[in-house]
């Protein structure tokens, strides 16, 4: 029926002498429009809006607009004119042609009008609507990129022509009262593109029940997919759709709002609801913290852009969902932080760590905190005004937690967790039967904490003063260890100057020293100091206290022995070799034995052998 209308001529009638100018104008418009309609509806291989016929398309659109205006004038002169009926039918035919072309341009240019092409190009040429991150399509190597398998046509201008063609058709259809038909086609095509893109990015519509039934491995995989998709979806997909709608329907803000919201809202709600559902799982153990912080940080970093893109009143549900997800993720983070602190408090292992080494609790807590503070901006918001209950003063004393030294609530929280851990470590030093080993254990663990703080972002929160104070505490533990572990060795040596000692006295001192040194060495051969700086500090301190005196005693004994047959077991060189072999734990001599045969010259093959292995 449509083709009959635009191929037939108006029914012949005798024109009255007083035919109005309005009727003449309508007659002129219908003639030119009918010609174009007949031409392009009869052709199956060529299209009105194409490179070769763009000028004719523009003239056709102008003719349709002119027909609309002349029809309005004719209505005001002769509302019952037969010309109006024919013009109205012809206008419907013209709209069908434009609607068909609109759909064809949308479908034929899916590659040129993909959201990334629109958003990237518009970041260079559009000042009407922008955000600060339009050129940041992919923020990490791990993110999926639309750029794969894309040709260089992105900046060839074809996408620009397609956008302009769509705008031309939309302006015409809207101005002639056919906005509904135009918008329906646009929504149908563009929504299918959005759904396809979200599907390619593995954005799934998951209910709370489905999420809660997932095991952690499956959920973590979904979270990783969400993290890869979120930034691309906001900065490319939704941003590109917003720019395209702004351009095509620039003549009507209301249409921009309705079309953009209808096209993107369902997908946006699906995307932004996932973090909230994930945060509602029942088993929020501390180890899961970092995946939830990843989601929080990603969503928070996109919030301004989301607000800008979805600023319409009709998109309030999207903005509300983002806020709801951020709130829920923050709640989950606080829950997991509480579980983390509770786990520290409830840690009850009593088995001493072999050799006084680093306790697993110390490693666990400090590694956890080192990762946690990498999310400093997020946790600053999440933990603001969330104060812990201070531990009793019996742990470290009141001065162990000078809250006024810390710059933020997060700093206070981190300092408190470390103090809580050190309190537990104090208790775990009690089972050691050797008091010296208990102090070595305390020194090792506190040194591990200090090094972790100094070499991570934790130091930015706690400050240099915290590090210096606790380094001093490490030295106190180390001094106490040295005094207890080597006290008998040190007291076996004379306190007065060596020049006042007779050869006989020197011999007595060396005998006692050899016995005490051997006993201390045997006891400590399996002890460990993992930190090389602390280990060297203790060894250097011992060497300074032992070597000089032993050297002088050895010389006095050697010069005064006169062949009485006494040979010292440990010369200064031997002592240095044995000390160098200590505190590597399993790296030391497996037997824990020392040479008891004097060399007569003070040499010791056993000591040299250890020295070789220790290096």
XYZ file of C-alpha atoms in Angstrom:
615
model
C 0.000 0.000 0.000
C 2.893 2.346 0.849
C 4.451 2.062 -2.602
C 1.119 2.756 -4.288
C 0.892 5.974 -2.344
C 4.231 7.367 -3.350
C 4.091 6.136 -6.949
C 0.646 7.499 -7.730
C -0.082 11.100 -8.602
C -2.694 13.169 -6.834
C -6.165 12.622 -8.150
C -6.873 15.070 -10.919
C -9.104 17.894 -10.009
C -9.945 21.220 -11.442
C -7.888 23.769 -9.645
C -9.886 26.778 -8.494
C -8.600 30.131 -9.515
C -8.155 31.115 -5.922
C -5.795 28.167 -5.014
C -3.774 29.308 -2.087
C -0.063 29.761 -2.120
C 0.102 27.198 0.712
C -1.419 24.529 -1.518
C 1.064 25.366 -4.242
C 3.935 25.025 -1.804
C 2.646 21.633 -0.648
C 2.242 20.524 -4.242
C 5.826 21.516 -5.036
C 7.231 19.677 -1.996
C 5.275 16.490 -2.602
C 6.493 16.302 -6.160
C 10.209 16.366 -5.275
C 9.785 14.081 -2.258
C 7.778 11.545 -4.211
C 10.541 11.312 -6.785
C 13.191 10.536 -4.165
C 11.014 8.011 -2.382
C 10.269 6.176 -5.589
C 13.946 6.059 -6.509
C 15.322 4.738 -3.219
C 12.537 2.349 -2.317
C 12.831 0.601 -5.657
C 16.610 0.132 -5.363
C 17.886 -2.883 -3.420
C 21.603 -2.297 -3.954
C 21.948 1.401 -3.202
C 21.042 3.469 -0.190
C 20.021 7.052 0.262
C 22.546 7.798 3.043
C 25.757 6.665 1.408
C 28.924 8.401 0.266
C 27.761 8.844 -3.319
C 24.296 10.121 -2.507
C 24.858 12.137 0.655
C 24.022 15.442 -1.055
C 20.754 14.048 -2.374
C 19.964 12.714 1.114
C 20.499 16.131 2.637
C 18.266 17.753 0.015
C 15.604 15.106 0.705
C 15.676 15.814 4.419
C 15.351 19.531 3.813
C 12.417 18.881 1.477
C 10.679 16.790 4.140
C 11.183 19.550 6.706
C 9.854 22.080 4.218
C 6.827 19.864 3.557
C 6.132 19.788 7.266
C 6.201 23.554 7.532
C 4.030 24.063 4.410
C 1.499 21.563 5.757
C 1.238 23.649 8.899
C 0.619 26.743 6.806
C -1.988 24.949 4.715
C -3.806 23.762 7.835
C -4.095 27.367 8.949
C -5.569 28.366 5.534
C -7.657 25.337 4.566
C -7.739 22.533 7.098
C -9.994 20.391 4.863
C -7.807 20.575 1.774
C -7.318 17.298 -0.097
C -3.689 18.253 -0.437
C -3.252 17.680 3.287
C -4.397 14.066 3.079
C -2.030 13.301 0.248
C 0.809 15.224 1.937
C 0.242 13.339 5.183
C 0.398 9.971 3.407
C 3.513 11.062 1.613
C 5.044 12.223 4.894
C 4.436 8.752 6.358
C 6.180 7.192 3.393
C 9.095 9.572 3.811
C 9.345 8.666 7.502
C 9.342 4.963 6.655
C 12.229 5.557 4.293
C 14.123 7.593 6.897
C 13.362 5.031 9.599
C 14.663 2.292 7.345
C 17.805 4.295 6.614
C 18.264 5.069 10.306
C 18.147 1.370 11.185
C 20.439 0.485 8.278
C 23.052 3.092 9.249
C 22.998 1.894 12.859
C 23.429 -1.749 11.875
C 25.844 -1.231 9.009
C 28.161 0.840 11.165
C 28.253 -1.266 14.322
C 32.037 -1.469 14.067
C 32.413 2.242 13.408
C 29.950 3.149 16.133
C 31.300 0.799 18.801
C 31.416 2.674 22.110
C 35.203 2.779 22.251
C 35.500 4.372 18.813
C 32.959 6.978 19.782
C 34.506 7.717 23.179
C 38.130 7.808 22.035
C 37.468 9.999 19.010
C 35.187 12.289 20.961
C 37.860 12.804 23.596
C 39.808 14.650 20.914
C 37.069 16.558 19.152
C 34.187 16.997 21.575
C 34.056 19.710 24.167
C 30.322 19.437 24.725
C 30.572 16.505 27.083
C 33.733 15.105 28.628
C 35.268 13.552 31.687
C 38.838 13.653 32.840
C 39.534 10.064 31.894
C 38.212 9.672 28.353
C 41.548 8.737 26.874
C 42.267 6.115 29.521
C 40.591 3.186 27.829
C 42.755 0.535 29.447
C 44.472 1.095 32.783
C 46.475 -2.112 33.030
C 47.907 -4.916 30.968
C 45.413 -7.256 32.584
C 42.366 -5.411 31.253
C 40.484 -6.604 28.212
C 40.875 -4.159 25.325
C 38.421 -3.419 22.558
C 41.393 -2.430 20.443
C 42.187 -6.054 19.578
C 41.410 -6.860 15.941
C 40.327 -3.306 15.223
C 41.264 -1.767 11.868
C 42.618 1.705 11.308
C 39.151 2.840 10.231
C 38.543 4.144 13.748
C 39.855 7.564 12.804
C 39.087 7.329 9.079
C 36.055 9.564 9.316
C 33.492 6.905 8.411
C 32.266 6.720 11.974
C 31.927 10.496 11.989
C 29.879 10.379 8.777
C 27.636 7.702 10.275
C 27.092 9.744 13.430
C 26.266 12.814 11.375
C 23.880 10.831 9.183
C 22.099 9.520 12.260
C 21.858 13.008 13.679
C 20.463 14.348 10.399
C 17.783 11.666 10.246
C 16.938 12.000 13.947
C 16.598 15.768 13.724
C 14.234 15.391 10.781
C 12.078 12.676 12.334
C 11.877 14.486 15.680
C 10.964 17.821 14.095
C 8.222 16.201 11.998
C 6.619 14.405 14.921
C 8.098 10.932 14.402
C 10.441 10.900 17.394
C 8.899 7.759 18.858
C 9.635 5.689 15.748
C 13.184 7.004 15.576
C 13.940 6.422 19.250
C 12.455 2.912 19.189
C 14.823 1.869 16.403
C 17.775 3.510 18.124
C 17.099 1.843 21.476
C 16.612 -1.586 19.935
C 19.885 -1.544 18.023
C 22.060 0.143 20.625
C 20.749 -1.934 23.521
C 21.658 -5.103 21.659
C 25.202 -3.731 21.244
C 25.454 -2.925 24.952
C 24.216 -6.389 25.906
C 26.634 -8.037 23.484
C 29.558 -6.010 24.829
C 28.713 -6.796 28.451
C 28.450 -10.462 27.557
C 31.881 -10.341 25.908
C 33.257 -8.763 29.086
C 31.767 -11.612 31.154
C 29.346 -9.314 32.996
C 26.621 -11.666 34.160
C 23.252 -11.043 35.712
C 23.642 -12.892 39.015
C 21.182 -12.893 41.881
C 22.212 -12.664 45.515
C 21.229 -16.303 45.958
C 23.436 -17.397 43.052
C 26.409 -15.459 44.420
C 26.001 -16.826 47.938
C 25.929 -20.402 46.654
C 29.318 -20.033 44.927
C 32.455 -21.457 46.450
C 35.220 -18.911 46.993
C 37.292 -20.037 44.022
C 34.371 -19.461 41.660
C 33.441 -16.152 43.262
C 37.024 -14.920 43.149
C 37.116 -15.714 39.431
C 33.924 -13.675 38.977
C 35.483 -10.809 40.928
C 38.571 -10.839 38.704
C 36.328 -10.692 35.642
C 34.386 -7.829 37.183
C 37.584 -5.901 37.919
C 38.728 -6.267 34.318
C 35.335 -5.210 32.985
C 34.409 -2.334 35.293
C 36.728 0.385 34.035
C 36.255 -0.525 30.393
C 32.509 -0.625 30.797
C 32.300 2.790 32.419
C 35.001 4.600 30.460
C 34.321 3.057 27.081
C 30.913 1.409 26.835
C 28.716 3.706 28.924
C 30.728 6.814 28.134
C 30.603 6.023 24.409
C 26.861 5.424 24.516
C 26.359 8.699 26.308
C 28.391 10.596 23.716
C 26.588 8.934 20.834
C 23.158 9.710 22.300
C 24.232 13.299 22.984
C 25.301 13.710 19.375
C 22.442 11.926 17.598
C 19.682 13.478 19.711
C 21.277 16.843 20.405
C 18.013 18.517 19.494
C 16.224 17.027 22.515
C 17.711 16.602 25.977
C 14.688 14.579 27.041
C 15.252 12.063 24.264
C 18.939 11.852 25.111
C 17.990 11.024 28.696
C 15.287 8.467 27.915
C 17.233 6.673 25.195
C 20.527 6.547 27.099
C 18.862 5.408 30.318
C 16.789 2.716 28.628
C 19.823 1.411 26.729
C 22.326 1.313 29.582
C 20.475 1.161 32.885
C 19.833 -2.575 32.995
C 23.457 -3.378 32.180
C 24.745 -0.742 34.598
C 22.653 -2.089 37.451
C 23.864 -5.611 36.675
C 27.478 -4.445 36.736
C 27.255 -2.285 39.848
C 25.092 -4.665 41.890
C 27.624 -7.486 41.761
C 30.015 -6.006 44.394
C 27.130 -5.552 46.834
C 25.964 -9.128 46.367
C 29.522 -10.424 46.683
C 29.996 -8.460 49.901
C 26.948 -10.165 51.405
C 28.473 -13.642 51.408
C 28.406 -15.266 54.821
C 32.049 -16.316 55.234
C 34.053 -13.104 55.097
C 37.453 -14.384 56.245
C 40.432 -11.986 56.456
C 42.172 -13.595 53.466
C 39.332 -12.395 51.216
C 39.857 -8.769 52.203
C 42.010 -7.763 49.261
C 39.608 -8.825 46.516
C 36.886 -6.745 48.149
C 39.249 -3.801 48.509
C 40.080 -4.175 44.815
C 36.390 -3.802 44.013
C 35.982 -0.908 46.441
C 38.983 0.930 45.023
C 37.871 0.380 41.433
C 34.319 1.523 42.096
C 35.441 4.520 44.141
C 37.860 5.604 41.413
C 35.024 5.485 38.863
C 32.405 7.190 40.993
C 32.889 10.728 39.676
C 32.745 9.491 36.094
C 29.654 7.413 36.826
C 27.955 10.443 38.350
C 28.828 12.499 35.267
C 27.691 9.911 32.750
C 24.529 8.910 34.643
C 23.614 12.351 35.926
C 20.021 12.237 34.655
C 17.203 11.962 37.176
C 16.047 8.779 35.448
C 19.470 7.225 36.145
C 19.255 7.823 39.902
C 18.931 4.075 40.473
C 22.378 3.546 38.942
C 24.017 6.147 41.160
C 22.190 4.758 44.177
C 23.400 1.231 43.387
C 27.015 2.402 43.211
C 26.722 4.064 46.628
C 25.023 0.978 48.030
C 27.807 -1.271 46.735
C 30.507 0.997 48.138
C 28.761 1.020 51.510
C 28.403 -2.727 51.560
C 32.016 -3.263 50.505
C 33.107 -0.958 53.324
C 31.015 -2.945 55.794
C 32.579 -6.162 54.530
C 36.084 -4.722 54.891
C 35.407 -3.692 58.487
C 33.974 -7.137 59.223
C 37.075 -8.818 57.813
C 39.386 -6.438 59.676
C 37.625 -7.342 62.904
C 37.987 -11.029 62.034
C 41.683 -10.440 61.365
C 42.210 -8.804 64.749
C 40.154 -11.502 66.473
C 42.267 -14.176 64.807
C 45.387 -12.535 66.247
C 43.891 -12.403 69.714
C 42.745 -16.042 69.556
C 46.040 -17.434 68.244
C 46.995 -19.920 70.957
C 49.887 -21.968 69.598
C 52.395 -22.767 72.350
C 55.050 -24.704 70.451
C 58.247 -22.641 70.422
C 59.679 -21.758 67.024
C 62.868 -23.734 66.420
C 65.992 -21.722 67.092
C 64.087 -18.625 68.187
C 63.166 -17.722 64.607
C 60.269 -15.739 63.183
C 56.867 -16.878 64.397
C 54.279 -17.584 61.646
C 51.936 -15.096 63.318
C 54.486 -12.314 62.887
C 54.943 -13.101 59.204
C 51.218 -13.411 58.621
C 50.300 -10.142 60.305
C 53.057 -8.046 58.761
C 52.551 -9.412 55.263
C 48.833 -8.774 55.646
C 49.380 -5.200 56.794
C 51.923 -4.564 54.046
C 49.296 -5.489 51.475
C 46.553 -3.640 53.324
C 48.287 -0.264 53.370
C 48.670 -0.376 49.588
C 44.961 0.507 49.654
C 45.666 3.563 51.787
C 43.073 5.864 50.199
C 40.312 3.288 50.427
C 41.005 2.155 53.969
C 41.302 5.788 55.048
C 37.630 6.167 54.141
C 36.521 2.738 55.308
C 38.201 2.858 58.729
C 37.542 6.511 59.482
C 35.998 6.964 62.938
C 36.217 3.231 63.584
C 38.277 3.065 66.741
C 39.563 -0.126 68.371
C 39.471 -0.937 72.047
C 42.958 -0.372 73.424
C 44.796 -3.359 74.889
C 45.520 -3.451 78.583
C 48.516 -1.523 79.868
C 50.108 -4.817 80.942
C 51.184 -5.289 77.342
C 53.976 -2.872 76.561
C 52.901 -0.320 79.138
C 51.004 2.884 78.535
C 53.825 4.365 76.474
C 53.652 1.527 73.944
C 50.665 3.116 72.248
C 51.189 6.899 72.024
C 48.114 7.593 69.920
C 49.001 11.255 69.505
C 51.993 10.299 67.324
C 49.829 8.969 64.518
C 48.506 11.115 61.723
C 45.185 9.424 60.960
C 42.646 6.882 62.196
C 44.211 4.346 59.833
C 47.619 4.932 61.406
C 46.112 4.362 64.839
C 44.476 1.159 63.635
C 47.652 -0.231 62.080
C 49.763 0.677 65.120
C 47.239 -1.022 67.377
C 47.250 -4.227 65.310
C 51.055 -4.357 65.426
C 51.030 -3.788 69.176
C 48.422 -6.527 69.541
C 50.686 -8.867 67.583
C 53.765 -7.993 69.617
C 51.804 -8.667 72.795
C 51.008 -12.147 71.499
C 54.666 -12.655 70.576
C 55.675 -11.666 74.124
C 53.497 -14.481 75.389
C 54.965 -16.963 72.924
C 58.445 -16.279 74.278
C 57.474 -17.809 77.627
C 57.657 -21.521 76.652
C 61.374 -21.287 75.854
C 63.307 -23.006 78.621
C 66.402 -20.955 77.877
C 65.834 -17.318 78.790
C 68.513 -16.190 76.347
C 66.688 -17.938 73.516
C 63.439 -16.235 74.499
C 65.118 -12.833 74.121
C 66.579 -13.874 70.775
C 63.060 -14.851 69.715
C 61.753 -11.419 70.762
C 64.607 -9.625 68.987
C 64.096 -11.627 65.780
C 60.356 -11.031 65.637
C 60.506 -7.351 66.470
C 63.295 -6.894 63.914
C 61.093 -8.571 61.301
C 58.280 -6.150 62.155
C 60.578 -3.121 61.992
C 62.067 -4.143 58.639
C 58.597 -4.764 57.194
C 57.455 -1.340 58.351
C 60.559 0.431 57.063
C 60.471 -1.228 53.637
C 56.734 -0.884 52.950
C 54.064 1.801 52.855
C 53.343 1.065 56.499
C 56.131 3.515 57.325
C 54.180 6.316 55.633
C 51.421 5.739 58.169
C 53.467 5.128 61.309
C 56.321 7.541 60.643
C 60.065 7.537 61.267
C 59.666 8.032 65.024
C 57.840 4.709 65.302
C 60.648 2.942 63.445
C 63.379 4.551 65.578
C 61.623 3.707 68.857
C 61.197 0.077 67.901
C 64.714 -0.236 66.551
C 65.819 0.830 70.010
C 63.647 -1.901 71.478
C 65.301 -4.463 69.182
C 68.712 -3.358 70.453
C 67.533 -3.778 74.043
C 66.421 -7.352 73.304
C 69.705 -8.063 71.496
C 71.772 -6.688 74.396
C 69.773 -8.798 76.832
C 70.275 -11.852 74.650
C 74.032 -11.280 74.421
C 74.352 -10.846 78.169
C 72.405 -14.054 78.906
C 73.760 -16.218 76.103
C 77.402 -15.159 76.377
C 77.602 -13.920 79.951
C 79.609 -16.881 81.255
C 81.986 -16.637 78.319
C 82.531 -12.938 78.894
C 82.979 -13.329 82.652
C 85.554 -16.067 82.087
C 87.870 -13.366 80.764
C 89.728 -10.920 83.017
C 88.251 -7.556 83.733
C 91.619 -5.906 84.411
C 94.325 -5.056 81.817
C 96.103 -8.034 80.247
C 99.586 -6.638 80.982
C 98.998 -7.275 84.687
C 98.330 -10.997 84.083
C 100.987 -13.657 84.586
C 101.385 -16.590 82.156
C 99.896 -18.937 84.737
C 96.848 -16.705 85.167
C 96.524 -16.382 81.402
C 96.538 -20.167 81.134
C 93.769 -20.439 83.736
C 91.676 -17.799 81.979
C 92.074 -19.543 78.624
C 91.077 -22.933 80.071
C 87.906 -21.476 81.547
C 87.248 -19.516 78.361
C 87.650 -22.593 76.174
C 85.171 -24.537 78.280
C 82.569 -21.757 78.404
C 82.956 -20.874 74.733
C 82.539 -24.491 73.700
C 79.444 -24.882 75.874
C 77.870 -21.685 74.501
C 78.694 -22.644 70.959
C 77.204 -26.118 71.331
C 74.013 -24.639 72.775
C 73.587 -21.990 70.093
C 74.592 -23.887 66.960
C 70.908 -24.465 66.058
C 69.747 -20.950 66.963
C 68.904 -18.587 64.172
C 68.940 -14.874 63.406
C 67.236 -14.556 59.985
C 67.866 -10.850 59.526
C 71.464 -10.336 58.251
C 71.754 -6.863 59.734
C 70.806 -7.998 63.227
C 72.939 -11.122 62.909
C 76.012 -9.103 61.902
C 75.405 -6.546 64.638
C 75.396 -9.235 67.343
C 78.450 -10.987 65.917
C 80.436 -7.775 65.612
C 79.528 -6.850 69.174
C 80.719 -10.239 70.449
C 83.880 -10.145 68.366
C 84.881 -6.780 69.795
C 84.402 -8.062 73.337
C 86.201 -11.387 72.851
C 88.906 -11.051 70.243
C 91.232 -8.447 71.734
C 91.329 -9.978 75.206
C 91.756 -13.515 73.835
C 94.595 -12.394 71.573
C 96.466 -10.809 74.477
C 95.938 -13.876 76.699
C 97.133 -16.155 73.933
C 100.317 -14.146 73.482
C 101.021 -14.108 77.221
C 100.457 -17.854 77.391
C 102.586 -18.552 74.324
C 105.544 -16.506 75.546
C 105.400 -17.908 79.063
C 104.521 -21.540 78.440
C 108.187 -22.711 77.964
C 107.145 -26.027 76.542
C 104.841 -27.144 79.358
C 102.611 -28.774 76.755
C 99.509 -26.577 77.054
C 97.941 -25.631 73.714
C 94.933 -23.313 73.522
C 91.929 -24.743 71.764
C 90.623 -21.492 70.280
C 92.796 -18.736 68.911
C 91.337 -15.412 67.860
C 91.087 -16.720 64.321
C 89.218 -19.814 65.498
C 86.813 -17.715 67.528
C 86.059 -15.561 64.498
C 85.423 -18.647 62.384
C 83.103 -20.224 64.941
C 81.152 -16.999 65.446
C 80.740 -16.619 61.697
C 79.148 -20.070 61.623
C 76.498 -19.247 64.218
C 72.859 -18.169 63.852
C 72.145 -19.706 60.471
C 70.120 -22.512 62.013
C 70.312 -25.502 59.696
C 73.167 -23.829 57.801
C 75.468 -24.279 60.769
C 77.456 -27.404 61.615
C 75.006 -30.244 61.743
C 76.772 -32.016 64.605
C 77.090 -29.012 66.827
C 80.584 -30.213 67.747
C 83.717 -28.202 68.149
C 87.349 -29.247 68.005
C 88.775 -30.093 71.418
C 92.280 -30.833 70.256
C 94.751 -28.008 70.532
C 96.805 -27.340 67.462
C 99.736 -26.017 69.337
C 99.896 -23.194 66.896
C 96.415 -21.980 67.493
C 95.203 -23.109 64.093
C 91.965 -25.029 63.739
C 91.008 -26.877 60.596
C 87.489 -27.229 61.961
C 87.100 -23.503 62.297
C 88.422 -22.812 58.821
C 86.147 -25.425 57.362
C 83.150 -23.719 58.987
C 84.317 -20.376 57.752
C 84.333 -21.697 54.225
C 80.774 -23.022 54.544
C 79.495 -19.900 56.215
C 80.382 -17.842 53.203
